[in-house]
Coordinates of C-alpha atoms in Angstrom, one line a residue:
Chain A
M896 CA 27.7 6.8 -20.6
T897 CA 25.3 9.8 -20.9
I898 CA 21.9 10.0 -20.1
E899 CA 19.4 12.6 -21.6
T900 CA 15.9 12.6 -19.7
V901 CA 13.3 12.7 -21.2
S902 CA 10.6 12.5 -18.4
K903 CA 10.8 13.0 -14.4
A904 CA 8.0 13.0 -12.2
R905 CA 7.1 12.3 -7.9
A906 CA 5.3 9.0 -7.2
C907 CA 4.8 7.9 -4.3
G908 CA 7.5 9.6 -2.1
G909 CA 10.3 9.0 -4.9
T910 CA 10.9 9.6 -9.1
Q911 CA 10.1 7.3 -12.2
G912 CA 12.0 9.0 -14.5
V913 CA 12.5 7.8 -18.1
Y914 CA 15.7 8.1 -20.3
T915 CA 17.1 8.0 -23.7
H916 CA 20.7 7.2 -24.6
A917 CA 22.4 6.3 -27.4
S918 CA 23.4 2.4 -26.7
S919 CA 26.8 1.4 -28.4
A920 CA 25.2 -2.9 -28.2
T921 CA 22.1 -2.1 -30.1
G922 CA 23.6 0.9 -31.9
T923 CA 20.2 3.2 -31.8
P924 CA 19.1 5.2 -29.2
M925 CA 17.3 2.8 -26.4
T926 CA 14.6 4.2 -24.0
F927 CA 14.4 3.3 -20.4
S928 CA 12.1 4.1 -17.7
V929 CA 13.6 4.0 -13.8
Y930 CA 11.7 3.8 -9.9
V931 CA 13.6 5.3 -7.5
P932 CA 12.0 4.9 -3.5
P933 CA 12.6 8.1 -1.0
H934 CA 15.8 7.1 0.2
D935 CA 18.4 9.1 2.5
E936 CA 20.9 10.9 0.6
G937 CA 24.1 8.7 -0.1
E938 CA 22.1 5.2 0.6
T939 CA 22.3 2.9 -2.1
L940 CA 19.1 0.6 -3.1
P941 CA 18.5 -3.4 -4.5
V942 CA 17.9 -3.0 -7.9
V943 CA 14.9 -4.8 -9.6
W944 CA 15.5 -5.3 -13.3
Y945 CA 11.7 -6.2 -15.4
L946 CA 11.5 -7.1 -18.8
S947 CA 8.9 -6.9 -20.9
G948 CA 6.8 -8.8 -22.8
L949 CA 5.6 -8.6 -26.5
T950 CA 4.4 -5.7 -28.6
C951 CA 6.0 -3.3 -25.6
T952 CA 7.7 -0.5 -24.7
H953 CA 9.9 -0.1 -21.6
A954 CA 6.6 2.4 -21.3
N955 CA 3.4 -0.3 -20.8
V956 CA 4.5 -0.9 -17.6
T957 CA 6.0 2.7 -16.9
D958 CA 2.0 3.9 -17.2
K959 CA 0.4 0.8 -16.1
G960 CA 2.1 1.4 -12.9
D961 CA 1.1 -0.7 -9.3
Y962 CA 4.9 -1.5 -9.2
R963 CA 5.4 2.2 -7.2
R964 CA 4.2 2.0 -4.1
A965 CA 5.5 -1.8 -2.8
C966 CA 9.1 -0.3 -4.1
A967 CA 8.7 2.8 -1.9
E968 CA 7.0 0.8 1.2
L969 CA 10.2 -2.0 0.3
G970 CA 12.8 0.3 -1.0
L971 CA 13.1 -1.3 -4.6
I972 CA 14.6 1.1 -7.4
L973 CA 12.8 -0.6 -10.3
V974 CA 14.4 -0.4 -14.5
A975 CA 12.2 -1.5 -16.9
P976 CA 14.0 -1.3 -20.5
D977 CA 13.1 -1.5 -23.6
T978 CA 12.2 -5.0 -25.4
S979 CA 13.5 -4.0 -29.0
P980 CA 16.0 -1.8 -31.3
R981 CA 13.4 0.5 -32.7
G982 CA 14.2 3.1 -35.9
D983 CA 14.1 3.2 -39.6
G984 CA 16.7 2.1 -39.6
V985 CA 15.9 -1.0 -37.7
A986 CA 15.2 -4.4 -39.5
D987 CA 11.7 -4.7 -38.8
D988 CA 8.6 -7.4 -39.4
P989 CA 4.6 -7.1 -40.3
A990 CA 3.8 -9.5 -37.4
Y991 CA 3.6 -8.5 -33.6
D992 CA 6.1 -11.5 -32.5
M993 CA 9.3 -10.5 -34.3
G994 CA 11.3 -7.4 -35.0
Q995 CA 11.1 -4.2 -32.8
G996 CA 9.0 -4.7 -29.8
A997 CA 10.4 -8.7 -29.6
G998 CA 13.9 -9.0 -29.6
F999 CA 13.3 -11.5 -27.0
Y1000 CA 16.5 -10.9 -25.2
V1001 CA 18.7 -12.1 -26.9
D1002 CA 21.9 -11.3 -30.1
A1003 CA 21.3 -12.5 -33.4
T1004 CA 23.4 -13.2 -35.0
Q1005 CA 21.3 -13.8 -37.8
A1006 CA 20.7 -10.8 -41.2
P1007 CA 18.7 -8.6 -41.0
W1008 CA 18.6 -8.8 -36.7
T1009 CA 22.5 -8.1 -37.1
P1010 CA 23.7 -5.7 -36.0
H1011 CA 21.0 -3.9 -34.0
F1012 CA 19.6 -6.6 -32.2
R1013 CA 21.3 -8.0 -29.5
M1014 CA 19.1 -7.4 -26.1
W1015 CA 21.2 -9.9 -24.5
T1016 CA 24.2 -8.0 -24.5
Y1017 CA 22.5 -4.2 -23.6
V1018 CA 19.9 -5.6 -20.7
T1019 CA 23.4 -7.4 -19.0
E1020 CA 26.2 -5.0 -19.7
E1021 CA 25.4 -1.5 -21.2
L1022 CA 22.4 -1.2 -19.8
P1023 CA 23.6 -2.2 -15.4
A1024 CA 26.4 0.2 -16.0
L1025 CA 24.1 3.1 -17.1
V1026 CA 22.2 2.3 -13.6
G1027 CA 25.6 2.1 -12.1
A1028 CA 26.7 5.0 -13.0
H1029 CA 23.9 6.8 -12.6
F1030 CA 21.2 5.9 -9.9
P1031 CA 22.3 5.1 -6.4
A1032 CA 21.7 1.6 -6.7
D1033 CA 23.1 -1.1 -4.7
M1034 CA 24.5 -3.6 -8.2
T1035 CA 25.6 -6.0 -5.1
R1036 CA 22.0 -6.5 -4.9
Q1037 CA 20.3 -6.8 -7.7
S1038 CA 17.2 -9.4 -9.3
I1039 CA 15.1 -9.8 -12.1
M1040 CA 11.5 -10.4 -13.3
G1041 CA 9.5 -10.5 -16.3
H1042 CA 6.1 -11.5 -18.0
S1043 CA 5.8 -14.0 -21.1
M1044 CA 8.8 -12.5 -23.6
G1045 CA 10.2 -11.3 -20.6
G1046 CA 9.6 -13.9 -18.6
H1047 CA 11.7 -15.9 -21.1
G1048 CA 13.9 -13.7 -20.8
A1049 CA 13.6 -12.9 -16.7
L1050 CA 14.2 -16.8 -16.3
T1051 CA 17.0 -17.0 -19.3
I1052 CA 18.9 -13.8 -17.6
G1053 CA 18.7 -15.2 -14.1
L1054 CA 19.6 -19.0 -14.8
T1055 CA 22.6 -18.0 -16.4
F1056 CA 24.1 -15.0 -14.2
A1057 CA 22.7 -16.8 -11.3
D1058 CA 25.5 -15.1 -9.2
R1059 CA 24.6 -10.9 -10.1
F1060 CA 21.1 -12.0 -9.1
R1061 CA 19.6 -12.6 -6.0
A1062 CA 15.5 -13.4 -6.8
M1063 CA 14.0 -14.1 -9.2
S1064 CA 10.1 -14.4 -10.7
A1065 CA 8.0 -14.6 -13.5
F1066 CA 4.4 -13.8 -14.8
A1067 CA 2.9 -15.5 -17.8
P1068 CA 6.9 -17.0 -18.8
I1069 CA 7.7 -18.4 -22.1
V1070 CA 9.6 -21.2 -20.2
A1071 CA 10.6 -23.1 -23.6
P1072 CA 11.1 -21.4 -26.2
G1073 CA 12.8 -23.6 -28.0
Q1074 CA 9.7 -25.6 -27.5
V1075 CA 6.7 -23.3 -28.4
P1076 CA 5.2 -21.1 -31.8
W1077 CA 6.6 -17.5 -30.4
G1078 CA 10.2 -19.8 -29.4
E1079 CA 10.7 -21.1 -32.7
K1080 CA 10.2 -18.6 -34.9
A1081 CA 11.9 -15.3 -32.7
L1082 CA 15.0 -18.0 -31.8
G1083 CA 14.6 -19.6 -35.3
G1084 CA 14.9 -16.1 -36.8
Y1085 CA 17.6 -14.3 -34.5
L1086 CA 20.0 -17.5 -34.0
G1087 CA 19.8 -19.7 -37.0
D1088 CA 18.0 -23.2 -37.9
D1089 CA 20.0 -24.9 -35.7
P1090 CA 18.0 -25.9 -32.1
A1091 CA 21.7 -26.3 -30.4
A1092 CA 22.0 -22.8 -30.7
W1093 CA 18.7 -22.1 -28.9
R1094 CA 19.6 -23.8 -25.5
A1095 CA 21.1 -20.7 -24.2
H1096 CA 18.0 -18.9 -24.7
D1097 CA 15.7 -21.0 -22.9
A1098 CA 15.2 -22.3 -19.4
V1099 CA 13.5 -25.2 -19.6
A1100 CA 17.1 -26.0 -21.3
L1101 CA 19.2 -24.1 -19.6
I1102 CA 18.1 -26.0 -16.1
E1103 CA 18.0 -29.8 -18.2
D1104 CA 22.1 -28.3 -19.1
G1105 CA 23.6 -27.9 -15.5
A1106 CA 22.0 -23.8 -14.4
R1107 CA 20.6 -24.2 -10.8
V1108 CA 19.1 -21.0 -8.6
P1109 CA 17.6 -21.7 -5.3
A1110 CA 14.5 -20.6 -6.0
L1111 CA 12.4 -19.6 -8.1
L1112 CA 8.7 -17.8 -8.2
V1113 CA 6.6 -18.3 -11.1
D1114 CA 2.7 -16.6 -11.1
Q1115 CA 0.0 -18.1 -14.5
G1116 CA -3.1 -17.6 -15.1
D1117 CA -5.8 -20.5 -15.9
A1118 CA -7.5 -18.0 -18.1
D1119 CA -4.4 -17.3 -20.2
Q1120 CA -4.9 -17.4 -23.7
F1121 CA -1.6 -18.2 -24.1
L1122 CA -1.1 -21.2 -21.9
A1123 CA -1.3 -24.4 -24.0
D1124 CA 0.6 -23.4 -26.5
Q1125 CA 3.1 -20.6 -26.2
L1126 CA 3.7 -20.8 -22.3
Q1127 CA 3.2 -24.9 -20.9
P1128 CA 4.9 -23.8 -17.1
Q1129 CA 4.9 -27.7 -16.0
R1130 CA 7.6 -27.2 -18.5
L1131 CA 9.8 -25.7 -16.1
A1132 CA 7.8 -28.0 -13.2
D1133 CA 9.5 -31.0 -14.5
A1134 CA 12.9 -29.3 -15.2
C1135 CA 13.1 -28.3 -11.8
R1136 CA 11.9 -31.1 -9.7
A1137 CA 14.6 -33.0 -11.8
A1138 CA 17.1 -30.1 -11.1
G1139 CA 16.5 -29.6 -7.7
I1140 CA 15.2 -26.0 -8.0
D1141 CA 12.9 -24.9 -5.6
L1142 CA 9.7 -22.9 -7.6
T1143 CA 6.7 -22.3 -6.0
L1144 CA 4.6 -22.0 -9.3
R1145 CA 0.8 -20.5 -8.8
L1146 CA -1.9 -21.1 -10.9
Q1147 CA -4.1 -18.1 -10.4
P1148 CA -8.4 -18.0 -11.3
G1149 CA -9.3 -17.0 -13.6
Y1150 CA -6.6 -14.6 -14.6
D1151 CA -5.4 -13.8 -18.2
H1152 CA -2.9 -12.5 -20.3
S1153 CA -3.1 -8.5 -19.6
Y1154 CA -1.2 -6.2 -17.1
Y1155 CA -4.5 -6.7 -14.8
F1156 CA -2.8 -10.3 -13.7
I1157 CA 0.8 -9.4 -13.7
A1158 CA -0.1 -5.7 -11.4
T1159 CA -2.4 -7.8 -8.8
F1160 CA 0.4 -10.2 -8.1
M1161 CA 3.5 -7.3 -9.3
P1162 CA 3.5 -6.5 -5.0
D1163 CA 3.8 -10.5 -3.9
H1164 CA 6.7 -10.6 -6.4
L1165 CA 9.1 -7.5 -5.4
R1166 CA 8.4 -8.3 -1.4
W1167 CA 9.7 -12.2 -2.5
H1168 CA 12.5 -10.7 -4.5
A1169 CA 12.5 -7.7 -1.0
E1170 CA 13.1 -10.8 0.8
R1171 CA 16.1 -12.4 -1.2
L1172 CA 17.5 -9.1 -1.7
R1173 CA 18.4 -7.6 2.1
Chain B
M1175 CA -31.0 0.3 -20.9
T1176 CA -28.1 -2.5 -22.3
I1177 CA -25.1 -2.0 -22.6
E1178 CA -21.8 -4.3 -24.9
T1179 CA -19.5 -5.9 -22.7
V1180 CA -15.8 -4.3 -24.9
S1181 CA -13.6 -6.4 -22.3
K1182 CA -13.8 -8.7 -18.7
A1183 CA -10.8 -9.0 -16.5
R1184 CA -9.6 -10.7 -13.3
A1185 CA -7.9 -8.1 -11.5
C1186 CA -7.1 -8.3 -8.0
G1187 CA -9.9 -10.3 -7.3
G1188 CA -12.4 -8.8 -8.8
T1189 CA -13.6 -7.7 -12.7
Q1190 CA -12.5 -5.2 -14.5
G1191 CA -15.0 -4.7 -17.3
V1192 CA -15.4 -2.0 -20.4
Y1193 CA -18.5 -1.2 -21.6
T1194 CA -20.4 0.2 -24.2
H1195 CA -23.7 1.8 -25.3
A1196 CA -26.0 3.6 -26.8
S1197 CA -27.0 7.1 -24.7
S1198 CA -29.5 8.7 -24.8
A1199 CA -28.3 11.3 -23.5
T1200 CA -25.6 12.0 -25.7
G1201 CA -27.4 10.5 -28.5
T1202 CA -23.8 8.8 -28.9
P1203 CA -22.2 5.4 -28.8
M1204 CA -20.5 5.9 -24.9
T1205 CA -17.7 3.6 -23.0
F1206 CA -16.5 3.8 -19.9
S1207 CA -15.2 0.9 -17.0
V1208 CA -16.6 -0.3 -13.7
Y1209 CA -14.4 -2.6 -11.5
V1210 CA -15.9 -4.6 -9.4
P1211 CA -14.6 -5.6 -6.0
P1212 CA -15.0 -9.8 -4.6
H1213 CA -17.7 -9.6 -3.4
D1214 CA -20.3 -12.5 -1.9
E1215 CA -23.2 -13.9 -4.2
G1216 CA -26.2 -11.1 -3.9
E1217 CA -24.0 -8.5 -1.8
T1218 CA -24.3 -5.4 -3.4
L1219 CA -21.7 -2.7 -2.6
P1220 CA -21.1 0.6 -2.4
V1221 CA -20.1 3.3 -5.6
V1222 CA -17.0 5.6 -5.9
W1223 CA -17.7 7.6 -9.0
Y1224 CA -13.8 8.2 -10.4
L1225 CA -14.6 11.7 -13.3
S1226 CA -11.0 11.9 -14.9
G1227 CA -9.7 15.2 -16.8
L1228 CA -9.0 17.2 -20.4
T1229 CA -8.0 14.8 -23.4
C1230 CA -8.9 11.0 -20.8
T1231 CA -11.4 8.5 -22.0
H1232 CA -13.0 5.9 -19.5
A1233 CA -9.0 4.2 -20.4
N1234 CA -7.0 6.4 -19.0
V1235 CA -7.9 5.5 -14.9
T1236 CA -8.8 2.3 -15.8
D1237 CA -4.9 1.1 -17.0
K1238 CA -3.1 2.7 -15.3
G1239 CA -4.9 1.9 -12.1
D1240 CA -3.5 2.0 -8.8
Y1241 CA -6.9 1.7 -7.5
R1242 CA -8.0 -1.6 -7.6
R1243 CA -6.4 -2.9 -5.0
A1244 CA -7.8 -0.6 -2.2
C1245 CA -10.6 -1.1 -3.7
A1246 CA -11.0 -5.0 -3.4
E1247 CA -9.8 -4.5 -0.3
L1248 CA -12.5 -1.8 1.1
G1249 CA -15.1 -2.8 -0.9
L1250 CA -15.4 -1.2 -3.4
I1251 CA -17.3 -0.1 -7.0
L1252 CA -15.5 2.2 -9.2
V1253 CA -16.8 3.7 -12.9
A1254 CA -15.0 5.4 -14.7
P1255 CA -17.0 7.4 -17.6
D1256 CA -15.7 9.1 -21.0
T1257 CA -15.3 12.5 -20.8
S1258 CA -17.1 13.7 -23.4
P1259 CA -19.7 12.1 -26.3
R1260 CA -17.1 11.5 -29.5
G1261 CA -16.9 10.7 -33.3
D1262 CA -17.4 11.5 -36.3
G1263 CA -21.2 13.1 -36.3
V1264 CA -19.6 15.2 -33.2
A1265 CA -18.7 18.5 -33.4
D1266 CA -15.0 19.1 -31.5
D1267 CA -12.6 21.9 -31.3
P1268 CA -8.8 21.8 -32.7
A1269 CA -7.5 22.6 -28.7
Y1270 CA -7.3 19.8 -26.4
D1271 CA -9.0 22.1 -23.9
M1272 CA -12.9 22.0 -25.4
G1273 CA -14.5 20.0 -27.1
Q1274 CA -14.2 15.8 -27.3
G1275 CA -11.8 14.8 -24.2
A1276 CA -13.6 17.8 -22.8
G1277 CA -17.1 18.1 -22.2
F1278 CA -17.6 19.9 -18.9
Y1279 CA -19.7 17.8 -17.0
V1280 CA -22.1 19.8 -18.7
D1281 CA -25.4 20.1 -20.0
A1282 CA -24.3 22.6 -23.6
T1283 CA -26.2 24.9 -24.8
Q1284 CA -24.8 26.3 -27.5
A1285 CA -24.1 25.6 -31.0
P1286 CA -22.1 23.8 -31.6
W1287 CA -22.0 21.9 -28.9
T1288 CA -26.0 20.9 -29.0
P1289 CA -26.9 18.5 -28.9
H1290 CA -24.5 16.0 -28.1
F1291 CA -23.1 17.5 -25.0
R1292 CA -24.5 16.4 -22.2
M1293 CA -22.7 15.1 -19.9
W1294 CA -24.2 16.3 -16.6
T1295 CA -27.6 14.2 -17.8
Y1296 CA -25.5 11.1 -18.3
V1297 CA -22.9 11.2 -15.2
T1298 CA -26.0 11.9 -12.9
E1299 CA -28.8 10.0 -14.2
E1300 CA -28.7 7.7 -17.9
L1301 CA -25.3 6.3 -16.6
P1302 CA -26.4 5.7 -12.5
A1303 CA -29.5 4.4 -13.8
L1304 CA -27.6 1.7 -16.2
V1305 CA -24.8 0.8 -12.7
G1306 CA -27.9 0.1 -10.6
A1307 CA -29.6 -2.1 -13.2
H1308 CA -26.6 -3.6 -14.1
F1309 CA -24.0 -3.9 -11.6
P1310 CA -24.3 -5.6 -7.3
A1311 CA -24.2 -1.4 -6.9
D1312 CA -26.3 -0.1 -3.9
M1313 CA -27.3 3.1 -5.1
T1314 CA -27.5 3.8 -1.9
R1315 CA -24.4 4.4 -1.2
Q1316 CA -22.4 6.4 -4.1
S1317 CA -19.3 8.5 -3.2
I1318 CA -17.7 11.0 -6.5
M1319 CA -13.8 12.2 -6.8
G1320 CA -12.4 13.0 -10.1
H1321 CA -9.0 14.3 -11.6
S1322 CA -8.5 18.0 -13.4
M1323 CA -11.6 18.6 -15.1
G1324 CA -13.5 15.4 -13.5
G1325 CA -12.7 17.2 -9.9
H1326 CA -14.6 20.0 -10.8
G1327 CA -17.0 17.9 -12.5
A1328 CA -17.4 15.4 -9.2
L1329 CA -17.3 18.4 -6.8
T1330 CA -20.1 20.4 -8.9
I1331 CA -22.2 17.6 -9.0
G1332 CA -21.1 16.7 -5.3
L1333 CA -22.5 19.9 -4.7
T1334 CA -25.6 19.5 -6.3
F1335 CA -26.2 16.2 -5.0
A1336 CA -25.0 16.4 -2.4
D1337 CA -27.9 13.9 -0.6
R1338 CA -26.9 11.3 -3.2
F1339 CA -23.4 11.2 -2.9
R1340 CA -21.7 10.6 1.0
A1341 CA -18.3 11.5 0.0
M1342 CA -16.6 13.3 -2.3
S1343 CA -12.8 14.4 -2.7
A1344 CA -10.8 15.6 -6.4
F1345 CA -7.8 15.7 -7.2
A1346 CA -5.9 19.0 -8.4
P1347 CA -9.6 20.0 -9.4
I1348 CA -10.1 23.1 -11.5
V1349 CA -12.7 24.0 -8.8
A1350 CA -13.4 28.4 -9.5
P1351 CA -14.3 27.5 -13.8
G1352 CA -15.9 30.1 -14.0
Q1353 CA -12.3 32.5 -12.9
V1354 CA -9.3 30.8 -14.9
P1355 CA -9.5 30.4 -18.8
W1356 CA -9.7 26.9 -19.4
G1357 CA -13.4 26.7 -17.4
E1358 CA -14.6 30.9 -19.3
K1359 CA -13.5 29.0 -22.8
A1360 CA -15.6 25.7 -21.4
L1361 CA -18.5 27.7 -19.7
G1362 CA -18.3 30.3 -22.5
G1363 CA -19.0 27.7 -24.9
Y1364 CA -20.8 25.2 -23.9
L1365 CA -22.8 27.3 -21.9
G1366 CA -22.8 31.3 -23.8
D1367 CA -21.3 34.0 -22.9
D1368 CA -23.6 35.2 -19.5
P1369 CA -21.8 34.0 -16.3
A1370 CA -24.7 34.0 -14.3
A1371 CA -25.4 30.6 -16.5
W1372 CA -21.8 29.3 -15.5
R1373 CA -22.9 29.4 -11.6
A1374 CA -24.1 25.9 -11.1
H1375 CA -20.9 24.6 -12.8
D1376 CA -19.1 25.9 -10.6
A1377 CA -18.0 24.4 -6.9
V1378 CA -16.7 28.3 -5.9
A1379 CA -19.7 29.5 -6.8
L1380 CA -22.1 27.1 -5.7
I1381 CA -20.6 27.0 -2.3
E1382 CA -21.1 31.1 -2.3
D1383 CA -24.5 30.0 -3.6
G1384 CA -25.7 28.2 -0.6
A1385 CA -24.7 24.5 -1.5
R1386 CA -23.0 22.2 1.6
V1387 CA -21.4 19.4 2.4
P1388 CA -19.9 18.0 5.5
A1389 CA -16.5 17.9 4.1
L1390 CA -14.4 18.2 1.0
L1391 CA -11.0 16.2 1.0
V1392 CA -8.9 17.9 -2.3
D1393 CA -4.8 16.6 -2.7
Q1394 CA -2.9 19.3 -5.2
G1395 CA 0.5 18.9 -6.4
D1396 CA 2.4 21.9 -5.6
A1397 CA 5.1 21.7 -9.3
D1398 CA 1.6 21.2 -11.1
Q1399 CA 2.7 23.3 -13.9
F1400 CA -1.6 24.7 -14.0
L1401 CA -1.8 25.2 -10.1
A1402 CA -1.2 28.8 -10.4
D1403 CA -3.7 30.5 -13.5
Q1404 CA -5.6 27.0 -14.3
L1405 CA -6.4 25.6 -10.5
Q1406 CA -6.3 28.1 -8.0
P1407 CA -7.4 25.7 -4.8
Q1408 CA -7.2 29.0 -2.9
R1409 CA -10.5 29.7 -3.7
L1410 CA -11.5 27.0 -2.5
A1411 CA -10.3 27.1 1.2
D1412 CA -11.7 30.5 1.4
A1413 CA -15.8 29.7 0.7
C1414 CA -15.6 26.5 2.0
R1415 CA -14.2 28.3 5.9
A1416 CA -16.9 31.0 4.3
A1417 CA -19.5 28.5 4.6
G1418 CA -18.3 26.1 7.3
I1419 CA -17.5 22.9 5.2
D1420 CA -15.1 21.3 7.0
L1421 CA -11.6 21.0 3.1
T1422 CA -9.0 18.9 3.7
L1423 CA -6.5 20.8 1.4
R1424 CA -3.3 18.9 1.1
L1425 CA -0.2 20.8 -1.2
Q1426 CA 1.8 17.6 -1.4
P1427 CA 5.2 19.1 -2.7
G1428 CA 7.1 17.9 -5.2
Y1429 CA 3.4 16.3 -7.2
D1430 CA 2.8 17.4 -10.5
H1431 CA -1.0 16.6 -13.1
S1432 CA 0.1 13.6 -13.7
Y1433 CA -0.9 10.4 -13.8
Y1434 CA 1.4 9.5 -11.3
F1435 CA 0.5 11.7 -8.5
I1436 CA -3.5 10.6 -8.4
A1437 CA -2.3 7.5 -7.9
T1438 CA -0.1 8.1 -5.4
F1439 CA -3.1 9.3 -3.1
M1440 CA -5.6 7.2 -4.4
P1441 CA -5.7 5.0 -1.9
D1442 CA -6.2 7.8 0.4
H1443 CA -8.9 9.4 -1.2
L1444 CA -10.6 5.4 -1.8
R1445 CA -10.1 5.2 2.1
W1446 CA -11.4 8.7 2.7
H1447 CA -14.6 7.4 0.8
A1448 CA -15.0 3.7 2.5
E1449 CA -15.1 5.4 6.1
R1450 CA -18.0 7.8 5.1
L1451 CA -19.7 5.1 2.8
R1452 CA -19.7 2.0 6.3

């Protein structure tokens, strides 16, 4: 369980680091970033997981930022994993929405995606153990958020491990991958043709099947080019209403699917998480 | 004086745009970004110029952000030009610190840099006219800031047009290019071997030669890898003390030369500008 430091820089009084390690989950080198805010010696801090969307690596959110100032003020560690295994020996697809950069936070059961595409195990088991071992993290206080495919990851992981995460939120998430083109392609490719196997990786299906959390925060731009075809937040609203989950779904006028949208509402989300991580 | 919109997105309640136009100053297409904060119809807003450093385009600051929230709160437009002309017909150098991406905010007088390398005219004449014509900008209220080579640009332009800019500040600026390797190479290459021709493009020399502004704000990381060889802020401190210029020079412990450093102190600088732009 060793990690190698790729880079480290002072930022907003804390430290923004980028790290690599040999992942046993994916069988590849994996890169992730961790922001550690200013803190007292020996102090441990709550951990926010940020899962990125299609085409991203750890670097998109790390470079585009707009979370460090809020994390510094609120005393939050933020961890940003990659979105898939990568490298020459790893299967890929010419499309942007399958293969490298598009791991969908599942453990693939289908060729050619086995054995490397195991992002579920990576994000829920291996990387938490590394973070707990190498950073001043209070692993009893975790929360999770993400964007688009990463919003899907945050919701499905948060719903599955409801005892682990005190808060979860998403920016423009894919809420029902089993019912939209991105998800049908990815879940079909990684998990096989039987939609029954997809339900554990579909936030709306998980809620329909009994998963419960006290509250969810979702922001969605109403000028998002993927809103109608791929995102369909109304499906989450309907499922939460039927299940008695307190969903705050905010349709943000004029915002698109870009990081400008994420950055705008990132401090709101971090404050919402911080209140629940106290 | 037409401009073409490359992209536009809602961000922090305002609009982040990227634009191109055929520049008469450089004889090339030029790309720049403008953030316009939320404002009332018909209202005009002060303009902050942000000049980027070596290797950058308009995109570095635009993507890495951490200025939009403060600009939205303070009611500031932020303009980010490119750092040089670019393209197949434009002279270049294999080194990162000369040619494309390294215009040094001067009008070159030497081959092969003539006729395209005219960033002084571009940033001080052509682009301000465009901004004044196409955006809700109050051109009687301008200020200027920049990083590294862009800090050099901000200081030299601000000192030269002291009546135009109500505030100027810099992150890790090259304060005395005539006396450090980056500047000797660039000013020698663009302006010729006679150091007398460099003094109009050297902040310390400009102050020694009589340029005056009421105040300057400079942040400098003490872990900056270029501090001792290229930046040498003490030269600016000495010149300002001799000239009676109120310089606030803050050595920031642990910070390097990266955008993490800029982002950390960007809101401070914007507030400092906003106070002087009221």
